[in-house]
Amino acid sequence: MLVSYSSSSEDESDCFTAQRKRSNNITCQDDDDGARFCKRTKLEAVNSDKGNDQNNEVLHERKHGRLPVPDTVLHMFREEQWVDDSAKHGGRVRSFQHERGNWATYVFLPYTPDEVFLELLDEVRALAGSLDMTLTHTEEFHISLSQTVVLRHHWIQPFVESLKSSLAHIQGFPCLASRLNVYSNSERTRTFLGLEISTGHAQLTQLTKVIDRTMEEFRLSTFYQDPSFHVSLGWCVGDCADQLRSTCLPQLQNLLDNHEEGPFQLRVPCQELRCKTGNKVFSIHLH
C-alpha cells in the first residue's frame, strides 16, 4: 500500500493559510468580542505610529545637535533686576546706574584719624546740629585724587598696573589742613563739610596729573581742572551749600581756631595711595 506524505513546507503553508482565515473571520465578526478586538488592534496601530513619530523627532534633533532644554535649567541663569534703594545708605543717590560687571573706581590718599581728631569731629557735628544742620559722620577719611569712574572687571588689573608704573618715581610728602570749606557733588545730591588742604596742594596737583594719564589711557574722566583738595568731615543729603556756608561755617571755623590745645591743624602723611574698585582695594606706596 502506498501512502502519500506532504512536505513540511506544504504543511506550514497550509497551516499559515488556515490561521489567516481564522484571523480574518475573528476581526470581521459583529459580536462584542470581535468589536473590542478590532478597536484594540487599531489603538495599538495608532500608538505605534505616534511612537515612531516621537522617535523620528528625537533622532532629527540629535542629528542636528539640538535637544530640548529642561525648564529647570532655563530658569537657573535668569538675571535678577537690580533695584537701588537710597534709604539703605542714608539717602545717597548713585552717580550712575548699577550694572553687573561695572566697578565703581577711584584713587585717594587715606587718612587714619586719631583720638583728638575724632573728639573734635564730635564737637563740630554737635555745633552744626544746634544750628539746624545735621551732618552724617564720614565713614572713611581721605583726600580724593580722581573722580569716581566705571571700570569693567577685566580692566582692573591693567589699570592698577598702569597706576603703579606711572607713580613709581613719585616721592611722599606731608599735607596740612586747617580751614573749613563747603563742597557739593556734581549732581548736587549731597553737600560736604571738609578741611581744605593748604600745605601740599602743589604736590597733590602734580600727583593728579600723573593719575590722569592712566585715566586717559583707559578713556576715563580726568580730575577737575582747578581742584580743592580736602578731607570730608561729614555730609548731608541735598544741596545745602548756601545754608551751610552762611549759617554754620563761621561758627564751626571759630571752634577749630579756638581749640583748647591751640588752632587745630590736620596732618596727612602722603606716603601711600590707594585705588578702590568695587570691594577691592589696591595699595601703591610712594618713595
Coordinates of N, CA and C in Angstrom, one line a residue, residues 86-271:
S86 N 17.9 104.0 48.0 CA 18.7 105.0 48.6 C 18.5 105.0 50.1
A87 N 17.4 104.5 50.6 CA 17.1 104.5 52.1 C 18.1 103.6 52.8
K88 N 18.7 102.6 52.1 CA 19.6 101.7 52.7 C 21.0 102.3 53.0
H89 N 21.3 103.5 52.3 CA 22.6 104.1 52.5 C 22.4 105.6 52.7
G90 N 21.5 105.9 53.7 CA 21.4 107.3 54.2 C 20.8 108.3 53.2
G91 N 20.1 107.8 52.2 CA 19.5 108.7 51.2 C 20.4 109.1 50.1
R92 N 21.6 108.5 50.1 CA 22.6 108.8 49.0 C 22.1 108.3 47.7
V93 N 22.3 109.0 46.6 CA 21.8 108.6 45.2 C 23.1 108.3 44.4
R94 N 23.0 107.2 43.6 CA 24.1 106.8 42.8 C 24.4 107.8 41.7
S95 N 25.7 108.0 41.4 CA 26.0 108.9 40.3 C 25.8 108.3 39.0
F96 N 25.8 106.9 38.9 CA 25.5 106.2 37.7 C 24.8 104.9 38.1
Q97 N 24.0 104.4 37.1 CA 23.2 103.2 37.3 C 24.1 102.0 37.6
H98 N 23.7 101.2 38.5 CA 24.4 99.9 38.8 C 24.2 99.0 37.6
E99 N 25.3 98.4 37.2 CA 25.2 97.4 36.1 C 26.2 96.3 36.4
R100 N 25.7 95.0 36.3 CA 26.6 93.9 36.5 C 27.9 94.0 35.7
G101 N 29.0 93.8 36.3 CA 30.3 93.8 35.6 C 31.0 95.2 35.6
N102 N 30.2 96.2 36.1 CA 30.8 97.6 36.2 C 31.3 97.8 37.6
W103 N 32.5 98.3 37.8 CA 33.1 98.5 39.1 C 33.4 100.0 39.3
A104 N 32.7 100.6 40.3 CA 33.0 102.0 40.7 C 34.4 102.1 41.2
T105 N 35.2 103.0 40.7 CA 36.6 103.1 40.9 C 37.1 104.5 41.2
Y106 N 38.0 104.7 42.2 CA 38.6 106.0 42.4 C 39.9 105.8 43.1
V107 N 40.8 106.9 43.0 CA 42.1 106.9 43.6 C 42.1 107.9 44.7
F108 N 42.7 107.6 45.9 CA 42.7 108.5 47.0 C 43.9 108.3 47.9
L109 N 44.1 109.3 48.8 CA 45.1 109.2 49.9 C 44.3 109.0 51.2
P110 N 44.6 107.9 51.9 CA 43.9 107.6 53.1 C 44.4 108.5 54.3
Y111 N 43.5 108.7 55.2 CA 43.8 109.4 56.5 C 43.3 108.5 57.6
T112 N 44.2 108.1 58.6 CA 43.7 107.4 59.7 C 43.6 108.3 60.9
P113 N 42.3 108.5 61.4 CA 42.1 109.6 62.4 C 42.7 109.1 63.8
D114 N 43.1 110.1 64.6 CA 43.5 109.9 65.9 C 42.4 110.3 66.9
E115 N 42.6 110.1 68.1 CA 41.6 110.4 69.1 C 41.2 111.9 69.2
V116 N 42.2 112.7 69.1 CA 42.0 114.2 69.1 C 41.1 114.6 68.0
F117 N 41.4 114.1 66.8 CA 40.5 114.4 65.6 C 39.1 114.0 65.8
L118 N 38.9 112.8 66.3 CA 37.5 112.2 66.4 C 36.7 113.0 67.5
E119 N 37.4 113.4 68.6 CA 36.7 114.2 69.6 C 36.3 115.6 69.0
L120 N 37.2 116.2 68.2 CA 36.9 117.5 67.6 C 35.7 117.3 66.6
L121 N 35.7 116.2 65.9 CA 34.7 116.0 64.9 C 33.3 115.9 65.6
D122 N 33.3 115.2 66.8 CA 32.0 115.2 67.5 C 31.5 116.6 67.9
E123 N 32.5 117.4 68.3 CA 32.1 118.8 68.7 C 31.6 119.6 67.5
V124 N 32.2 119.4 66.3 CA 31.7 120.0 65.1 C 30.3 119.6 64.7
R125 N 30.0 118.3 64.8 CA 28.7 117.8 64.5 C 27.7 118.3 65.5
A126 N 28.1 118.4 66.7 CA 27.1 118.8 67.8 C 26.8 120.3 67.6
L127 N 27.8 121.1 67.2 CA 27.5 122.5 67.0 C 26.7 122.7 65.7
A128 N 27.0 122.0 64.7 CA 26.1 122.1 63.5 C 24.7 121.7 63.7
G129 N 24.5 120.6 64.6 CA 23.1 120.2 64.9 C 22.4 121.3 65.7
S130 N 23.1 122.0 66.5 CA 22.4 123.1 67.3 C 22.0 124.3 66.4
L131 N 22.6 124.3 65.2 CA 22.3 125.3 64.2 C 21.4 124.8 63.1
D132 N 20.7 123.7 63.4 CA 19.7 123.1 62.5 C 20.4 122.5 61.2
M133 N 21.6 122.0 61.4 CA 22.2 121.3 60.2 C 22.8 120.0 60.7
T134 N 22.1 118.9 60.3 CA 22.5 117.6 60.7 C 23.6 117.0 59.7
L135 N 24.7 116.7 60.3 CA 25.8 116.2 59.5 C 26.0 114.7 59.8
T136 N 26.1 113.9 58.7 CA 26.3 112.5 58.9 C 27.8 112.2 58.9
H137 N 28.3 111.4 59.9 CA 29.7 111.1 60.1 C 30.3 110.4 58.8
T138 N 31.4 110.9 58.3 CA 32.1 110.3 57.2 C 32.6 108.9 57.7
E139 N 32.4 107.9 56.8 CA 32.8 106.6 57.2 C 34.3 106.4 57.0
E140 N 34.9 106.9 55.9 CA 36.4 106.8 55.7 C 36.9 108.2 55.4
F141 N 38.0 108.5 56.0 CA 38.6 109.9 55.8 C 39.7 109.7 54.7
H142 N 39.7 110.6 53.8 CA 40.7 110.5 52.7 C 40.7 111.8 51.9
I143 N 41.7 111.9 51.0 CA 41.8 113.0 50.0 C 41.6 112.4 48.7
S144 N 40.6 112.8 48.0 CA 40.3 112.2 46.6 C 41.3 112.8 45.6
L145 N 41.8 111.9 44.8 CA 42.8 112.2 43.7 C 42.2 111.9 42.3
S146 N 41.0 111.5 42.2 CA 40.4 111.2 41.0 C 38.9 111.3 41.1
Q147 N 38.2 111.4 40.0 CA 36.7 111.3 40.0 C 36.4 109.8 40.2
T148 N 35.2 109.5 40.5 CA 34.7 108.1 40.6 C 34.3 107.7 39.1
V149 N 35.0 106.7 38.6 CA 34.8 106.2 37.2 C 34.3 104.8 37.2
V150 N 34.0 104.3 36.1 CA 33.5 102.9 35.9 C 34.5 102.1 35.2
L151 N 34.9 101.0 35.8 CA 35.8 100.0 35.2 C 35.1 98.7 34.9
R152 N 35.4 98.1 33.8 CA 35.0 96.7 33.5 C 35.9 95.8 34.3
H153 N 35.4 94.7 34.7 CA 36.2 93.8 35.5 C 37.6 93.4 34.9
H154 N 37.6 93.1 33.6 CA 38.8 92.7 33.0 C 39.8 93.9 32.8
W155 N 39.4 95.1 33.2 CA 40.3 96.3 33.1 C 41.0 96.5 34.4
I156 N 40.6 95.9 35.5 CA 41.0 96.3 36.8 C 42.5 96.1 37.0
Q157 N 43.0 94.9 36.7 CA 44.4 94.6 36.9 C 45.3 95.5 36.0
P158 N 45.0 95.6 34.6 CA 45.8 96.5 33.8 C 45.8 98.0 34.3
F159 N 44.7 98.4 34.8 CA 44.5 99.8 35.3 C 45.4 100.0 36.5
V160 N 45.4 99.1 37.5 CA 46.2 99.2 38.7 C 47.7 99.1 38.3
E161 N 48.1 98.2 37.4 CA 49.5 98.1 37.0 C 50.0 99.4 36.3
S162 N 49.1 100.0 35.5 CA 49.4 101.3 34.9 C 49.7 102.4 35.9
L163 N 48.8 102.4 36.9 CA 49.0 103.4 38.0 C 50.3 103.2 38.7
K164 N 50.6 102.0 39.1 CA 51.9 101.7 39.8 C 53.1 102.1 38.9
S165 N 53.0 101.8 37.7 CA 54.2 102.2 36.8 C 54.3 103.7 36.7
S166 N 53.2 104.4 36.6 CA 53.2 105.9 36.5 C 53.7 106.6 37.7
L167 N 53.4 106.0 38.9 CA 53.7 106.6 40.2 C 55.0 106.1 40.8
A168 N 55.7 105.3 40.1 CA 56.9 104.7 40.6 C 58.0 105.7 41.0
H169 N 58.0 106.9 40.3 CA 59.1 107.9 40.6 C 58.6 109.0 41.6
I170 N 57.4 108.9 42.1 CA 56.8 110.0 42.9 C 57.3 109.7 44.4
Q171 N 57.7 110.8 45.0 CA 58.1 110.7 46.4 C 57.0 111.2 47.3
G172 N 57.0 110.7 48.6 CA 56.0 111.1 49.5 C 56.2 112.5 50.0
F173 N 55.2 113.1 50.6 CA 55.2 114.4 51.1 C 54.1 114.6 52.2
P174 N 54.2 115.6 53.1 CA 53.2 115.9 54.1 C 52.2 116.9 53.5
C175 N 50.9 116.8 54.1 CA 49.9 117.7 53.8 C 49.3 118.3 55.1
L176 N 48.9 119.5 55.1 CA 48.3 120.2 56.2 C 47.0 120.8 55.8
A177 N 46.0 120.8 56.8 CA 44.7 121.4 56.5 C 44.2 122.1 57.8
S178 N 43.7 123.3 57.7 CA 43.2 124.0 58.9 C 41.9 124.8 58.7
R179 N 41.6 125.0 57.4 CA 40.4 125.8 57.1 C 39.3 125.0 56.6
L180 N 38.1 125.2 57.1 CA 36.9 124.5 56.7 C 36.3 125.1 55.4
N181 N 35.7 124.3 54.6 CA 35.1 124.7 53.3 C 33.9 123.8 53.0
V182 N 33.1 124.2 52.1 CA 31.8 123.5 51.8 C 31.9 123.0 50.4
Y183 N 31.5 121.8 50.1 CA 31.6 121.1 48.8 C 30.3 120.4 48.5
S184 N 30.1 120.3 47.2 CA 28.9 119.5 46.7 C 29.4 118.6 45.6
N185 N 28.7 117.4 45.5 CA 29.0 116.5 44.4 C 28.4 117.1 43.0
S186 N 28.8 116.5 41.9 CA 28.4 117.0 40.6 C 26.9 117.1 40.4
E187 N 26.2 116.1 41.0 CA 24.7 116.1 40.8 C 24.0 116.9 41.8
R188 N 24.7 117.6 42.7 CA 24.1 118.4 43.8 C 23.1 117.6 44.7
T189 N 23.4 116.3 44.9 CA 22.5 115.5 45.7 C 23.1 115.4 47.1
R190 N 24.4 115.8 47.3 CA 24.9 115.8 48.7 C 25.8 117.0 48.9
T191 N 25.9 117.5 50.1 CA 26.7 118.6 50.5 C 27.7 118.1 51.6
F192 N 29.0 118.6 51.5 CA 30.0 118.1 52.4 C 30.6 119.2 53.1
L193 N 31.0 119.0 54.3 CA 31.9 119.9 55.1 C 33.3 119.3 55.2
G194 N 34.3 120.0 54.7 CA 35.6 119.4 54.7 C 36.7 120.4 55.1
L195 N 37.9 119.8 55.5 CA 39.1 120.6 55.8 C 39.9 120.7 54.5
E196 N 40.1 121.9 54.0 CA 40.8 122.1 52.8 C 42.4 122.1 53.0
I197 N 43.0 121.4 52.1 CA 44.5 121.2 52.1 C 45.1 122.6 51.7
S198 N 46.1 123.0 52.5 CA 46.9 124.2 52.2 C 48.3 123.8 51.8
T199 N 49.0 123.3 52.8 CA 50.4 122.8 52.5 C 50.3 121.5 51.8
G200 N 51.0 121.4 50.7 CA 51.0 120.2 49.9 C 50.1 120.2 48.7
H201 N 49.4 121.4 48.4 CA 48.5 121.5 47.3 C 49.2 121.3 46.0
A202 N 50.4 121.9 45.8 CA 51.1 121.8 44.6 C 51.5 120.4 44.3
Q203 N 52.0 119.6 45.3 CA 52.4 118.2 45.1 C 51.1 117.4 44.7
L204 N 50.0 117.6 45.4 CA 48.8 116.9 45.1 C 48.3 117.2 43.6
T205 N 48.5 118.4 43.2 CA 48.1 118.7 41.8 C 49.0 117.9 40.8
Q206 N 50.3 117.9 41.1 CA 51.2 117.1 40.2 C 50.8 115.6 40.2
L207 N 50.4 115.1 41.4 CA 50.0 113.7 41.5 C 48.8 113.4 40.7
T208 N 47.8 114.3 40.7 CA 46.6 114.1 39.9 C 46.9 114.1 38.4
K209 N 47.9 114.9 38.0 CA 48.2 114.9 36.6 C 48.8 113.5 36.1
V210 N 49.6 112.9 37.0 CA 50.1 111.6 36.7 C 49.0 110.6 36.6
I211 N 48.1 110.6 37.6 CA 46.9 109.7 37.6 C 46.0 109.9 36.4
D212 N 45.9 111.2 35.9 CA 45.1 111.5 34.8 C 45.6 110.8 33.5
R213 N 46.9 110.6 33.4 CA 47.4 109.9 32.2 C 46.9 108.5 32.1
T214 N 46.8 107.8 33.3 CA 46.2 106.5 33.3 C 44.7 106.5 32.9
M215 N 44.1 107.5 33.4 CA 42.6 107.7 33.1 C 42.4 107.9 31.6
E216 N 43.3 108.7 31.0 CA 43.2 108.9 29.5 C 43.5 107.6 28.8
E217 N 44.4 106.9 29.3 CA 44.8 105.6 28.6 C 43.6 104.7 28.5
F218 N 42.8 104.7 29.6 CA 41.6 103.8 29.6 C 40.3 104.6 29.2
R219 N 40.5 105.8 28.6 CA 39.4 106.6 28.2 C 38.3 106.9 29.3
L220 N 38.8 107.3 30.4 CA 38.0 107.6 31.6 C 38.1 109.1 31.9
S221 N 37.2 109.6 32.7 CA 37.2 111.0 33.1 C 38.4 111.4 33.9
T222 N 39.0 112.5 33.6 CA 40.1 113.0 34.4 C 39.6 113.9 35.6
F223 N 40.6 114.3 36.4 CA 40.2 115.1 37.6 C 39.8 116.5 37.2
Y224 N 39.3 117.2 38.2 CA 38.8 118.6 38.0 C 40.0 119.5 37.6
Q225 N 39.7 120.5 36.8 CA 40.7 121.4 36.3 C 41.4 122.2 37.4
D226 N 40.5 122.7 38.4 CA 41.1 123.5 39.5 C 40.6 122.9 40.8
P227 N 41.2 121.8 41.2 CA 40.7 121.0 42.4 C 41.0 121.7 43.7
S228 N 40.1 121.5 44.6 CA 40.3 121.9 46.0 C 40.4 120.6 46.8
F229 N 41.6 120.3 47.1 CA 41.8 119.0 47.8 C 41.4 119.2 49.3
H230 N 40.7 118.2 49.8 CA 40.2 118.3 51.2 C 39.9 116.9 51.8
V231 N 39.7 116.9 53.1 CA 39.3 115.7 53.8 C 37.9 116.0 54.3
S232 N 36.9 115.2 53.8 CA 35.5 115.4 54.2 C 35.3 115.0 55.7
L233 N 34.6 115.8 56.4 CA 34.3 115.5 57.8 C 32.9 114.9 58.0
G234 N 32.0 115.4 57.2 CA 30.6 115.0 57.3 C 29.8 115.5 56.1
W235 N 28.6 115.0 55.9 CA 27.8 115.3 54.8 C 26.3 115.3 55.2
C236 N 25.5 115.9 54.3 CA 24.0 115.9 54.4 C 23.4 115.7 53.0
V237 N 22.2 115.2 53.0 CA 21.5 115.0 51.7 C 21.0 116.3 51.1
G238 N 21.2 116.4 49.8 CA 20.6 117.6 49.1 C 21.6 118.7 48.9
D239 N 21.2 119.8 48.3 CA 22.0 120.9 48.0 C 21.9 121.9 49.2
C240 N 22.7 121.8 50.2 CA 22.6 122.7 51.4 C 23.8 123.6 51.5
A241 N 24.5 123.8 50.4 CA 25.8 124.5 50.4 C 25.6 126.0 50.9
D242 N 24.6 126.7 50.4 CA 24.4 128.1 50.8 C 24.1 128.2 52.3
Q243 N 23.2 127.3 52.7 CA 22.8 127.3 54.1 C 24.0 127.0 55.1
L244 N 24.8 126.0 54.7 CA 25.9 125.6 55.5 C 27.0 126.8 55.5
R245 N 27.2 127.4 54.4 CA 28.2 128.5 54.4 C 27.7 129.7 55.2
S246 N 26.5 130.1 55.1 CA 26.0 131.3 55.7 C 25.7 131.1 57.2
T247 N 25.2 130.0 57.6 CA 24.7 129.8 58.9 C 25.7 129.1 59.8
C248 N 26.4 128.1 59.3 CA 27.3 127.3 60.2 C 28.8 127.6 60.1
L249 N 29.2 127.9 58.9 CA 30.7 127.8 58.6 C 31.5 128.8 59.5
P250 N 31.0 130.0 59.8 CA 31.8 130.9 60.6 C 32.0 130.4 62.1
Q251 N 30.9 129.9 62.6 CA 31.0 129.4 64.0 C 31.8 128.1 64.1
L252 N 31.7 127.2 63.1 CA 32.4 126.0 63.1 C 33.9 126.3 62.9
Q253 N 34.3 127.3 62.1 CA 35.7 127.6 62.0 C 36.2 128.2 63.3
N254 N 35.4 129.0 63.9 CA 35.8 129.5 65.2 C 36.1 128.5 66.2
L255 N 35.3 127.4 66.2 CA 35.5 126.2 67.1 C 36.9 125.6 66.8
L256 N 37.3 125.5 65.6 CA 38.7 124.9 65.3 C 39.8 125.9 65.7
D257 N 39.6 127.2 65.4 CA 40.7 128.2 65.7 C 40.9 128.3 67.2
N258 N 39.9 128.1 68.0 CA 40.0 128.3 69.4 C 39.9 127.0 70.2
H259 N 40.5 126.0 69.6 CA 40.6 124.7 70.2 C 41.4 124.8 71.5
E260 N 41.1 123.9 72.5 CA 41.8 124.0 73.8 C 43.3 123.8 73.7
E261 N 43.7 123.1 72.7 CA 45.2 122.8 72.5 C 45.8 123.7 71.5
G262 N 45.1 124.8 71.1 CA 45.6 125.7 70.1 C 44.8 125.5 68.8
P263 N 45.0 126.3 67.8 CA 44.4 126.2 66.5 C 44.6 124.8 65.9
F264 N 43.5 124.1 65.5 CA 43.6 122.7 65.0 C 44.2 122.7 63.6
Q265 N 45.1 121.8 63.4 CA 45.7 121.6 62.1 C 45.8 120.1 61.8
L266 N 45.1 119.7 60.7 CA 45.1 118.3 60.3 C 46.4 118.0 59.5
R267 N 47.1 116.9 59.9 CA 48.3 116.5 59.2 C 48.0 115.1 58.5
V268 N 48.2 115.1 57.2 CA 48.0 113.9 56.4 C 49.4 113.5 55.8
P269 N 50.0 112.4 56.3 CA 51.2 111.9 55.6 C 50.9 111.2 54.3
C270 N 51.4 111.8 53.2 CA 51.1 111.2 51.9 C 52.2 110.3 51.5
Q271 N 52.1 109.0 52.0 CA 53.1 108.0 51.7 C 52.5 106.8 50.9

